[in-house]
Coordinates of C-alpha atoms and ligand atoms in Angstrom, one line a residue:
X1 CA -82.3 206.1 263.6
X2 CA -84.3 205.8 260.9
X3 CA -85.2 203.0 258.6
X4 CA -83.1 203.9 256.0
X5 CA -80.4 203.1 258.5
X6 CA -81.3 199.7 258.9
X7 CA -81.7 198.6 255.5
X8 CA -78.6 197.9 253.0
X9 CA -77.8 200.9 250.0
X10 CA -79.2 198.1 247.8
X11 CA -82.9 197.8 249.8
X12 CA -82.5 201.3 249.9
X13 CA -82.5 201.4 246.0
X14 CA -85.5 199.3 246.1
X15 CA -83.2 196.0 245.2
X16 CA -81.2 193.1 246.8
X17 CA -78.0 194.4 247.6
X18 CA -74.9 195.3 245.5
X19 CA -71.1 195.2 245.5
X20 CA -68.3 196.3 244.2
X21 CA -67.4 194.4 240.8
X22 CA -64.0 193.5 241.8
X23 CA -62.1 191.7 244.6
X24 CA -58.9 192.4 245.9
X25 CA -55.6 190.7 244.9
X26 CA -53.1 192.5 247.2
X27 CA -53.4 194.4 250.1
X28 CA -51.2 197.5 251.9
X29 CA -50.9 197.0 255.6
X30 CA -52.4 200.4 257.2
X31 CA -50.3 202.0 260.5
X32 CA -52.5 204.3 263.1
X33 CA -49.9 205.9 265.0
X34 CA -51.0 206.8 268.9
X35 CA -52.5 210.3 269.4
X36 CA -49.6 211.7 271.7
X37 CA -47.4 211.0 267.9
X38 CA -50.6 212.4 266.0
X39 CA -50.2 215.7 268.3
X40 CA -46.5 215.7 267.3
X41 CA -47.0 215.0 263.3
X42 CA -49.6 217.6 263.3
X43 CA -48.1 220.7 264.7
X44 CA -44.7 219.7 262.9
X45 CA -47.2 219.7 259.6
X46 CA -48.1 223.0 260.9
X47 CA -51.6 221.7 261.3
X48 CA -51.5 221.4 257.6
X49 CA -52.9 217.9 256.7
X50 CA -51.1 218.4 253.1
X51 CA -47.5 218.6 255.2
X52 CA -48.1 215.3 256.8
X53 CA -46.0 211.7 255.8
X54 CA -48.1 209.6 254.3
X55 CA -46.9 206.9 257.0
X56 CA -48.0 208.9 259.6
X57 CA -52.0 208.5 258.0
X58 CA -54.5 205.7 258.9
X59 CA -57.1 206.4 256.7
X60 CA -56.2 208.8 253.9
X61 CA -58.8 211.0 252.5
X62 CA -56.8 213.6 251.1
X63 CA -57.8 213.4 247.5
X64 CA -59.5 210.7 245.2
X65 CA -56.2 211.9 242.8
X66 CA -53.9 209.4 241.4
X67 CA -54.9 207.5 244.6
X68 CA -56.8 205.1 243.0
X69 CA -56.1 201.4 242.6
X70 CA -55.5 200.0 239.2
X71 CA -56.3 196.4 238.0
X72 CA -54.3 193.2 237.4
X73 CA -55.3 194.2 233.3
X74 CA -53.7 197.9 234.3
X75 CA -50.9 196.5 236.2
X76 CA -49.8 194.2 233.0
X77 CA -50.4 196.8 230.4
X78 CA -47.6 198.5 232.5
X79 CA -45.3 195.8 231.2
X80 CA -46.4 196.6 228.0
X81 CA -44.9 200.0 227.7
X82 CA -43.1 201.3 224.2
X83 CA -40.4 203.5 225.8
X84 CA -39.6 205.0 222.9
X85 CA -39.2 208.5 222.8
X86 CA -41.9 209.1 219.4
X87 CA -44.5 207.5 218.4
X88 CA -44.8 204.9 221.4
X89 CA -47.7 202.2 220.6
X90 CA -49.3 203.3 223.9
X91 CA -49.7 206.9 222.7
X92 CA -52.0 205.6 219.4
X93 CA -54.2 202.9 222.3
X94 CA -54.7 206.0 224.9
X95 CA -55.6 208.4 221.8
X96 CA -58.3 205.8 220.2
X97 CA -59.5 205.3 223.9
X98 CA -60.4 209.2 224.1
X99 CA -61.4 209.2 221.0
X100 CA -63.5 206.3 221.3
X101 CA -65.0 207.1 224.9
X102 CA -65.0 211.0 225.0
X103 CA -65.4 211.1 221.2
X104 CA -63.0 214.6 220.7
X105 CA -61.0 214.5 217.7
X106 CA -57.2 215.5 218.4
X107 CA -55.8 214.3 221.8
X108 CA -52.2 215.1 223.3
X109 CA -51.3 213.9 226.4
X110 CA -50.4 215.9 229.4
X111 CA -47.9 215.4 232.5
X112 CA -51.5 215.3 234.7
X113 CA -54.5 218.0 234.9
X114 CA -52.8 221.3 235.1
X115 CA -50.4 220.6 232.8
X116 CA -53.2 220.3 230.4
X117 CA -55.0 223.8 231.9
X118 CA -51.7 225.6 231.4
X119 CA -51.6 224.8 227.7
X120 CA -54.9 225.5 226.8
X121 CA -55.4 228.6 228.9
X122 CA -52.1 230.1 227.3
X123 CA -53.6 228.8 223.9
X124 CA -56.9 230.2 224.1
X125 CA -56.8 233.3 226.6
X126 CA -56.0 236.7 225.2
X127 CA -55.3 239.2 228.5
X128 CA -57.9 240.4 230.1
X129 CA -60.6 238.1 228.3
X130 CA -62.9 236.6 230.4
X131 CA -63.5 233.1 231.7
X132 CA -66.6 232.5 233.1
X133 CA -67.4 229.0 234.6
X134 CA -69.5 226.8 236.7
X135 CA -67.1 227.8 240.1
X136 CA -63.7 228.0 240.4
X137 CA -61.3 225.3 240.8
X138 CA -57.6 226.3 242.4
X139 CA -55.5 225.1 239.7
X140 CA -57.6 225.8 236.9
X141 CA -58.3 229.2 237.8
X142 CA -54.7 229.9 238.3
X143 CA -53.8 229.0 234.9
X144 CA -56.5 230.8 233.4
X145 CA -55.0 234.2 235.8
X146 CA -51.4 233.5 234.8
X147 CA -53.2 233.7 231.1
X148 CA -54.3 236.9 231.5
X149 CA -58.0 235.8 232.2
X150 CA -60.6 236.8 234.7
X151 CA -62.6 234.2 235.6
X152 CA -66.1 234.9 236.4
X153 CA -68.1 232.4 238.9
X154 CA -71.3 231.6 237.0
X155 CA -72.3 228.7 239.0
X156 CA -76.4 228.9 240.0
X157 CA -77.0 230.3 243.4
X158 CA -78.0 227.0 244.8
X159 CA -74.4 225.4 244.5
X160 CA -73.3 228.2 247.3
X161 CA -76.0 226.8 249.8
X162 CA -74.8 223.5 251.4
X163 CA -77.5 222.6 252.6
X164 CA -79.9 223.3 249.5
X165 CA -80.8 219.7 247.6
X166 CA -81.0 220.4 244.4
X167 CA -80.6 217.8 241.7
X168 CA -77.8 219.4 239.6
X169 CA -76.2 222.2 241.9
X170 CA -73.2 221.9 239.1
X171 CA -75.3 223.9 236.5
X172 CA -74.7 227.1 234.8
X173 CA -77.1 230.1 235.0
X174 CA -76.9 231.0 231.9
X175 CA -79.1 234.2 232.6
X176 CA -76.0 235.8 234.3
X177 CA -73.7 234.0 231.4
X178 CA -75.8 236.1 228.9
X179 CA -75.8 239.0 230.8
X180 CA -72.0 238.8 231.2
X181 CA -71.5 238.7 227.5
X182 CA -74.2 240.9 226.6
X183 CA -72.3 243.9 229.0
X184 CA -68.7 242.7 227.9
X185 CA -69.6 241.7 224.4
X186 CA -68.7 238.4 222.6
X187 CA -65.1 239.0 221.5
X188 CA -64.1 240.1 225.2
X189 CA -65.0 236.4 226.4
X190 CA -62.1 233.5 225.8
X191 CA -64.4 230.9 226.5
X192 CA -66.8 228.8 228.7
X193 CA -64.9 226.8 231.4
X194 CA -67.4 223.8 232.3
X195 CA -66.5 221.1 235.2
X196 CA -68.5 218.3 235.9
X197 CA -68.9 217.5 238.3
X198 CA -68.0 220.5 240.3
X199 CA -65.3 219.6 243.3
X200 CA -65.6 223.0 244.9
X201 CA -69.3 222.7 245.0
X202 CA -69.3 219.2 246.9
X203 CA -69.1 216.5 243.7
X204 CA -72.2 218.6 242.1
X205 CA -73.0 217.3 238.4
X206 CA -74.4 219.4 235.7
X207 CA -77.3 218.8 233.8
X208 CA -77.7 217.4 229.9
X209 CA -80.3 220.0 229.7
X210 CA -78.1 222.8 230.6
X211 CA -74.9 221.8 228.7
X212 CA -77.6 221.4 225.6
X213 CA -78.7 225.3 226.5
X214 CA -75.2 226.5 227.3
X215 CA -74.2 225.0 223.4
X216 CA -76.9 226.6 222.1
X217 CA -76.2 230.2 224.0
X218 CA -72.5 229.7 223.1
X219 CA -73.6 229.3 219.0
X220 CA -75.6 232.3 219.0
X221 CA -72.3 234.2 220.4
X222 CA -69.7 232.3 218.7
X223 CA -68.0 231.7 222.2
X224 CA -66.0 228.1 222.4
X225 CA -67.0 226.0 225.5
X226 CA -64.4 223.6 227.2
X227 CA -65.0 221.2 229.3
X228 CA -62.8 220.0 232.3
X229 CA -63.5 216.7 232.2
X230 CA -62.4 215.3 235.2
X231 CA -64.8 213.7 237.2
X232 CA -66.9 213.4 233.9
X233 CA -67.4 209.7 234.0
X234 CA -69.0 209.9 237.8
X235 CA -71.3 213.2 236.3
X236 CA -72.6 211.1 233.8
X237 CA -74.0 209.0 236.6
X238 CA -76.2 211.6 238.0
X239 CA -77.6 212.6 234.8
X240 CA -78.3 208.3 233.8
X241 CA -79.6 208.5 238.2
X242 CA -81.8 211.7 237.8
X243 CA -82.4 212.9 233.7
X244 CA -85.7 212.5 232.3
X245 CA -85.0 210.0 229.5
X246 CA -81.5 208.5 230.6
X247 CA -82.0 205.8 232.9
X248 CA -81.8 203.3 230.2
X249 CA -78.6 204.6 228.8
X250 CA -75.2 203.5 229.7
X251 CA -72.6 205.9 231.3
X252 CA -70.7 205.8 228.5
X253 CA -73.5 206.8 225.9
X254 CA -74.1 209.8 228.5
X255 CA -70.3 210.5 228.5
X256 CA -70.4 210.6 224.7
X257 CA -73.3 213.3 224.5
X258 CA -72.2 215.5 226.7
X259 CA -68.9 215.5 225.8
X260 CA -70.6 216.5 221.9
X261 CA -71.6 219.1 222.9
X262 CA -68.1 221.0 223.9
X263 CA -65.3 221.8 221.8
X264 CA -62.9 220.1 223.6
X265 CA -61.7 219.0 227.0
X266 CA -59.1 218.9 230.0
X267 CA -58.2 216.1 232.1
X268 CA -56.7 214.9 235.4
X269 CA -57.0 211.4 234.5
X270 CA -55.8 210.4 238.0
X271 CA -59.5 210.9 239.0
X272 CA -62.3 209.2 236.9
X273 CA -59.4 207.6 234.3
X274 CA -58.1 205.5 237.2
X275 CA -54.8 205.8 237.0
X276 CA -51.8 207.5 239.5
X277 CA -50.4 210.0 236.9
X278 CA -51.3 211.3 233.5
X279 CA -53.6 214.0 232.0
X280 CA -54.8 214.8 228.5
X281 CA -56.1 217.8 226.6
X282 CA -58.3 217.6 223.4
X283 CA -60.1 219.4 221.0
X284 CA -62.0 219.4 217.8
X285 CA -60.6 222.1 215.7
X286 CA -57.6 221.9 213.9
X287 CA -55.8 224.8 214.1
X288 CA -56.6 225.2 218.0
X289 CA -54.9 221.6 218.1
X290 CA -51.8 222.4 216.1
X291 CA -50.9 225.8 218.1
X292 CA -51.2 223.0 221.7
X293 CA -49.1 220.5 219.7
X294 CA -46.6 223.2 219.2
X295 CA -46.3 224.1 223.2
X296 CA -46.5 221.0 224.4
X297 CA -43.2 220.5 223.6
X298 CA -42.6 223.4 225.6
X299 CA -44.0 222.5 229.0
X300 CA -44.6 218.7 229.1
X301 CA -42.7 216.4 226.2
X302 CA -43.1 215.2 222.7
X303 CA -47.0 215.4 221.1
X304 CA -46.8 211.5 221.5
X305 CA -45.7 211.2 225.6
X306 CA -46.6 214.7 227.6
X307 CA -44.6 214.4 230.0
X308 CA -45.6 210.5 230.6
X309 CA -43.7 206.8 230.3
X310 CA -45.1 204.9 227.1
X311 CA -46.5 202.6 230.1
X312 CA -48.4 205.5 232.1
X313 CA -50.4 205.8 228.9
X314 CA -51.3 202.3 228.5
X315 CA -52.5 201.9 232.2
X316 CA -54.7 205.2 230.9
X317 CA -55.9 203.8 227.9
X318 CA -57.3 200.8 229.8
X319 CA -58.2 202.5 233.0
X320 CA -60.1 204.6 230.7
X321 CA -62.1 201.8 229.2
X322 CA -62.9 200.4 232.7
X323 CA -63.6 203.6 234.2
X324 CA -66.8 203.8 231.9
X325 CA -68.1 200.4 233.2
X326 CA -71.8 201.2 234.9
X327 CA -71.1 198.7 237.4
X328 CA -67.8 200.1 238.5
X329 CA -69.3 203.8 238.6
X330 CA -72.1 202.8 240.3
X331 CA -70.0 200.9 243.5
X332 CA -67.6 204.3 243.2
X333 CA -69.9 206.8 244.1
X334 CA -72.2 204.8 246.0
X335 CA -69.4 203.8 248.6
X336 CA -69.3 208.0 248.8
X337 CA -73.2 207.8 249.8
X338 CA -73.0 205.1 251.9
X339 CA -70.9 207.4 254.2
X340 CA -72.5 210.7 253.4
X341 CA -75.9 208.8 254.1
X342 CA -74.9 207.6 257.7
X343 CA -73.5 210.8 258.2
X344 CA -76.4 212.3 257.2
X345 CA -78.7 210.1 259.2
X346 CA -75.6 210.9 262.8
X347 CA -76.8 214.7 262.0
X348 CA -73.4 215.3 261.2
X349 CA -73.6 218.8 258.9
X350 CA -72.6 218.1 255.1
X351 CA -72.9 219.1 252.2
X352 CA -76.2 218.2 250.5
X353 CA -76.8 216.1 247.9
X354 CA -73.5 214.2 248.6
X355 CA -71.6 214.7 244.8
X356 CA -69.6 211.9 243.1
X357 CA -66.0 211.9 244.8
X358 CA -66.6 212.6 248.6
X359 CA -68.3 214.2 251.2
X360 CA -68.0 217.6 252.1
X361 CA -68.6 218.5 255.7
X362 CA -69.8 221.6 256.3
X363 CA -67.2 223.3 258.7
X364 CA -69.1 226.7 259.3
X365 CA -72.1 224.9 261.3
X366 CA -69.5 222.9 263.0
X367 CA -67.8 225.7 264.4
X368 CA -69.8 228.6 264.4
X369 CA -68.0 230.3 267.0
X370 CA -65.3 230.8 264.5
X371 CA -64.9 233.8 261.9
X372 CA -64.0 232.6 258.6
X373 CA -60.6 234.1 258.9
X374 CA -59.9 231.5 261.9
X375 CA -59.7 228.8 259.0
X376 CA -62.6 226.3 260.1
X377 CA -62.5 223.5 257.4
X378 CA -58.9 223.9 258.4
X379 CA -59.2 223.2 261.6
X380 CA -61.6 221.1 261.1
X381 CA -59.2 218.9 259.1
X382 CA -56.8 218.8 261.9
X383 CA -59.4 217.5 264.4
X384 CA -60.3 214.4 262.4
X385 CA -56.6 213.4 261.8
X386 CA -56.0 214.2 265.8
X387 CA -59.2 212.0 266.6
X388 CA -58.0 209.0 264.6
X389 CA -55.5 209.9 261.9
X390 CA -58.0 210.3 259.1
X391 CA -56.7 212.6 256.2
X392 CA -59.2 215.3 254.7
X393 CA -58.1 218.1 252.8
X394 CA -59.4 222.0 253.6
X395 CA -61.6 223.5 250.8
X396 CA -62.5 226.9 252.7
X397 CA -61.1 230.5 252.3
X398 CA -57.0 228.9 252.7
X399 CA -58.2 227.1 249.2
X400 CA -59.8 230.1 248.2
X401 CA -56.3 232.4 247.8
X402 CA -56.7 236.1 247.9
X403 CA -57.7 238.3 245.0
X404 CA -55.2 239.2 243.2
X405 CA -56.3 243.0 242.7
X406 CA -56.9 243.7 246.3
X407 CA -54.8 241.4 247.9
X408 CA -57.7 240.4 250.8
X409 CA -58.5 236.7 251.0
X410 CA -61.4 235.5 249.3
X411 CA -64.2 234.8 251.3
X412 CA -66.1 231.7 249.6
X413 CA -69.1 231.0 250.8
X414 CA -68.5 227.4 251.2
X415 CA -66.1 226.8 254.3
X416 CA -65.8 222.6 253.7
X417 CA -63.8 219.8 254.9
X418 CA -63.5 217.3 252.0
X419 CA -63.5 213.6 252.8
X420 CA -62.8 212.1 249.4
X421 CA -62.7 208.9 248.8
X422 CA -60.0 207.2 246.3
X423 CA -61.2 204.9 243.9
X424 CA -61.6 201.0 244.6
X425 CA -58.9 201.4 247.9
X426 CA -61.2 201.3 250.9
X427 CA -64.1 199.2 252.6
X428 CA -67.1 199.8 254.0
X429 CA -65.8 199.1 257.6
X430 CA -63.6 202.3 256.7
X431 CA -66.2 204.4 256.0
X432 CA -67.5 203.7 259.3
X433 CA -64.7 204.0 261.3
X434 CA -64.6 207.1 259.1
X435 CA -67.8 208.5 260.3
X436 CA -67.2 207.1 264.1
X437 CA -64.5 209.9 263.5
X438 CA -66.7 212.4 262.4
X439 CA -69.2 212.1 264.7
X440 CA -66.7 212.3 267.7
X441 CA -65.1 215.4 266.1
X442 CA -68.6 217.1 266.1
X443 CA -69.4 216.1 269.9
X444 CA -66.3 217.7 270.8
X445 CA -67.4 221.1 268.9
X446 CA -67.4 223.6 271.4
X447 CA -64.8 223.7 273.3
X448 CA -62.1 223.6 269.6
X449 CA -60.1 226.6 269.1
X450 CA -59.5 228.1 265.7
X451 CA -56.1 228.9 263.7
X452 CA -53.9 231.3 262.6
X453 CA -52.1 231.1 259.4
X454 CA -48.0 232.0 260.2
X455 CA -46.5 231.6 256.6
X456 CA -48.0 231.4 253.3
X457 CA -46.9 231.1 250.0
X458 CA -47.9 233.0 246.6
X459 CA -49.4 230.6 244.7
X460 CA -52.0 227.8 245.7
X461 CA -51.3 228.7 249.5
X462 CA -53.0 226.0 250.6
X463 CA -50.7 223.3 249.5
X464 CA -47.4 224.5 251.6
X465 CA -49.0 227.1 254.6
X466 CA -48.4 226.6 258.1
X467 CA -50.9 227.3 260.8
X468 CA -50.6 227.5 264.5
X469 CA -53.6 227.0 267.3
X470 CA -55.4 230.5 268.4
Ligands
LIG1 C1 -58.2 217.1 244.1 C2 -57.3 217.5 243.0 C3 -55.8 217.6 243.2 C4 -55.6 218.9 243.8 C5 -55.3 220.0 243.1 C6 -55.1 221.2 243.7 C7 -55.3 221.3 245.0 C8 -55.6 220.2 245.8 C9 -55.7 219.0 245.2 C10 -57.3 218.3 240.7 C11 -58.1 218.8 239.6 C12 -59.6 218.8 239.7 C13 -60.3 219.4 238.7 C14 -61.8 219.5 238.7 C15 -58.3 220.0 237.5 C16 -57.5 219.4 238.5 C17 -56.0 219.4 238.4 N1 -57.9 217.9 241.8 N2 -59.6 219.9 237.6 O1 -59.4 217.3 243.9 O2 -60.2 218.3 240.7 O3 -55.5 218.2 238.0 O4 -54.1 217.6 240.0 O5 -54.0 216.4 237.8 O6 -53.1 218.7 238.0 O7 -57.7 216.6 245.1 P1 -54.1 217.7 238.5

C-alpha cells in the first residue's frame, strides 16, 4: 500500500476533501442474484454482457450512456414539455443552450448520437473520400463507411500503448494528417473527425494546443473539421487539470474555445448532456446546415424535434447547463479515478492515465495465455459479472468488426474491458465492491479459459454475438 492509499482524493489533491454537489432524493433498490443464476444468465446471454436483463445486474457498468441520473430541475422541466409537433418551446431553450454553451450557430436535434453521425456523414462524405480521425469509434465509423468514406486512424502512437502516461493520448499527429493529405491531396479528404475525449483510447482528452494546430493545418488545406462532441464537457476538464494557462478558467470557457475552433459538432447527449435520450448535430455554415435540415426529416423528425418528445429536449437544455458546472465535472470524473487509483495502487492492469468516463482494464496482460482471437476483454467481461454481477462492456477485436475489404477481423491493438461509470448513479462503496471484483477476477487469472464466437451479425457485431467457453 502506498500513502496515496491512505489519504482521501481530496488530500491527495493537496486539499481537504470533496464531494459530490448533490444528494440523493430517491433511490432504486439493487438485486444481486446468486452465482449458480449468474452461470445460467450468462451462458443464456451467450457470454455476451450486452444480451443480459438489466434485473439480472448488480452493479451496471455497461455504459455511462443515457444511464445517467437527472435532477429534480430535469425531472420538472419534463412536465414542461410543448408536445407539439413544430416549433415546440423546448426546441428554441435546447438550441440557445448549444448555442450558448458550445457556441455553434445552427443546431437540429437528433434521435441520440448516431442519428446525428448518419446525417452528417451522408451530408458531407462524397465515396471514397477520406476521414481521418483521432481513433475510431464503432458507430461513428460505420456511418462514415455506409457514406462511402474510409476512415483513417490518426490517433498519436502513444494512445495504442495502455500503459504509456501521457497527458493527452487523445491528440492528433498531425505529421501523418499532413502526410495523408499531402499523398491523397485536399479535395480527396471529407473532413477531420475529432472526439474528445477518445472512448476507444480509454477516456483520453485532446489538447487545446493540438486542436489550435489541427485548425490551423485544416485552413491551409481548406479541409472542414468536426468535432464529436460527446464527452466534450469531461475533455475540457483535462485541458483546465493539465494546460499551461487554463487552470483559472471555467469548464465552460474551455468548452467554448475548443469548440471555436471546429466547424461544427455531433452529439450523444446521453453522455456529458446528462440526459437518457437525445442527440444533436450543429454547424456553422449555412448551406451545410440547410442540406441536414432537409434529411432530417428523412431519418429522425421535424427540424424542431429529431426524433425527440418536446420534454426530452427540455431535460437537455437544462442537463446541458448543469453539465458544464466545474463542480459537478469535477466529482464525475474523479469518482472514475478514485477507482482507477485503487485499482491502480491493487496492481490490477489498466489503462493509463485513467480518461474521463471509466476505466479500461487492460485484458491482454490479464490473460496472456490467450490469442486475441480467443476474445479476452470478452471474457474478461464475463468473469466480473460471474464474480459478482458487475456489468462491463468488451472494447477488444469483437468491437473492432472486420474490415470490410478483406473480411478478417480487425486486430486493435487495445484488447480492453470498459468499466464505465454512469453519471451521478453510484457511490463510492460501489466502486469498491467494484474493484474487490476486479481484483478477485485477476487472482483467478490462470486457470480462465477463452471464447469462441458461434454467431455474429453484420453490423456492430458486438452488440447481438454469442459466444461459447473454449
Ligand atoms: C458508449 C456508447 C454507446 C454505445 C455505442 C455503440 C456501442 C456500444 C455502446 C456512444 C457514442 C460515443 C461516441 C464517442 C458517438 C456515440 C454514439 N457510446 N460517439 O460508449 O461514445 O452515440 O449511442 O447516442 O448513438 O457506451 P449514441
Amino acid at each position: 500500500m502506498t500513502q496515496s492509499n491512505l489519504q482521501t482524493m481530496g488530500q491527495q489533491f493537496g486539499r481537504r476533501s470533496w464531494a459530490e454537489p448533490w444528494k440523493i432524493k430517491m433511490v432504486e433498490p439493487l438485486r444481486l442474484i446468486s452465482r449458480e443464476e449468474r452461470e445460467k444468465a450468462l451462458i443464456e446471454a451467450g457470454y455476451n454482457t450486452f444480451l443480459l436483463k438489466s434485473e439480472d445486474v448488480y452493479i451496471d457498468l455497461l455504459t455511462d450512456s443515457g444511464t445517467g441520473a437527472m435532477s429534480d430541475r430535469q425531472w420538472a422541466g419534463m412536465m414542461l414539455g410543448d408536445e407539439a409537433y413544430a416549433g415546440s418551446r423546448n426546441f428554441y431553450n435546447f438550441e440557445a443552450a448549444v448555442q450558448t454553451y458550445y457556441g455553434y450557430k445552427y443546431i437540429l436535434p437528433t434521435h441520440q448520437g448516431r442519428g446525428a453521425e448518419h446525417l452528417i456523414s451522408l451530408a458531407a462524405i462524397k465515396r471514397g473520400q477520406y476521414v481521418p480521425g483521432n481513433m475510431y469509434f464503432t458507430t461513428t465509423r460505420l456511418h462514415q463507411e455506409l457514406a462511402g468514406g474510409i476512415f483513417v486512424d490518426m490517433i498519436i502512437d502513444e494512445a495504442h500503448d495502455p500503459q504509456r502516461p501521457y497527458p493527452f493520448k487523445g491528440n492528433i499527429d498531425l505529421d501523418k494528417l499532413e502526410t495523408l493529405i499531402k499523398r491523397e491531396g485536399a479535395e480527396n479528404i471529407a473532413y477531420v473527425s475529432l472526439a474528445g475525449t477518445v472512448n476507444m483510447a480509454g477516456g483520453q482528452p485532446v489538447s487545446m494546443a493540438n486542436v489550435k494546430a489541427l485548425r490551423e493545418l485544416s485552413d491551409r488545406y481548406g479541409i472542414k473539421v468536426f468535432l464529436d462532441a460527446t464527452r466534450m464537457v469531461e475533455n475540457a476538464f483535462f485541458i483546465q487539470e493539465r494546460e499551461d494557462g487554463y487552470a483559472g478558467k471555467s469548464i465552460a470557457e474551455i468548452l467554448k474555445e475548443f469548440c471555436s475552433y471546429t466547424d461544427g459538432a455531433w452529439m450523444s447527449a446521453k453522455k456529458d448532456n446528462l440526459v437518457n435520450i437525445g442527440g444533436w448535430l450543429a454547424v456553422n455554415d449555412w448551406t451545410l446546415f440547410e442540406e441536414l435540415r432537409n434529411l432530417v426529416v428523412v431519418f429522425e423528425g421535424l427540424h424542431t424535434y429529431g426524433g425527440l418528445a418536446g420534454r426530452d429536449m427540455e431535460a437537455m437544455a437544462i442537463g446541458i447547463a448543469e453539465s458544464v458546472q466545474d463542480d459537478h465535472v469535477r466529482a464525475r470524473v474523479g469518482q472514475v479515478r478514485y477507482l482507477g487509483e485503487l485499482l491502480t495502487v491493487w496492481g490490477s492492469p489498466i489503462v493509463q492515465p485513467v480518461g474521463g468516463h471509466a476505466v479500461f482494464l487492460d485484458a491482454r496482460r490479464f490473460y496472456p495465455q490467450l490469442r486475441q482471437d480467443q476474445f479476452p476483454a470478452q471474457t474478461l467481461a464475463a468473469e466480473m459479472y460471474l464474480d459478482s454481477g458487475i456489468r462491463s462492456m468488451e472494447r477488444g477485436i469483437a468491437s473492432a468488426g472486420r474490415d470490410p475489404k478483406t473480411g478478417d477481423h480487425y486486430y486493435p491493438r487495445l484488447e480492453l474491458t470498459r468499466l464505465t461509470i454512469p453519471r451521478r448513479v453510484y457511490t463510492q462503496a460501489h466502486m469498491d465492491v467494484v474493484a474487490e471484483s476486479v481484483r478477485a477476477v485477476y487472482d483467478a487469472r490462470e486457470q480462465t479459459r477463452g471464447l469462441k464466437m458461434v454467431y455474429e451479425p453484420k453490423y456492430l457485431r458486438f452488440f447481438q454475438a454469442r459466444f461459447e467457453r473454449l
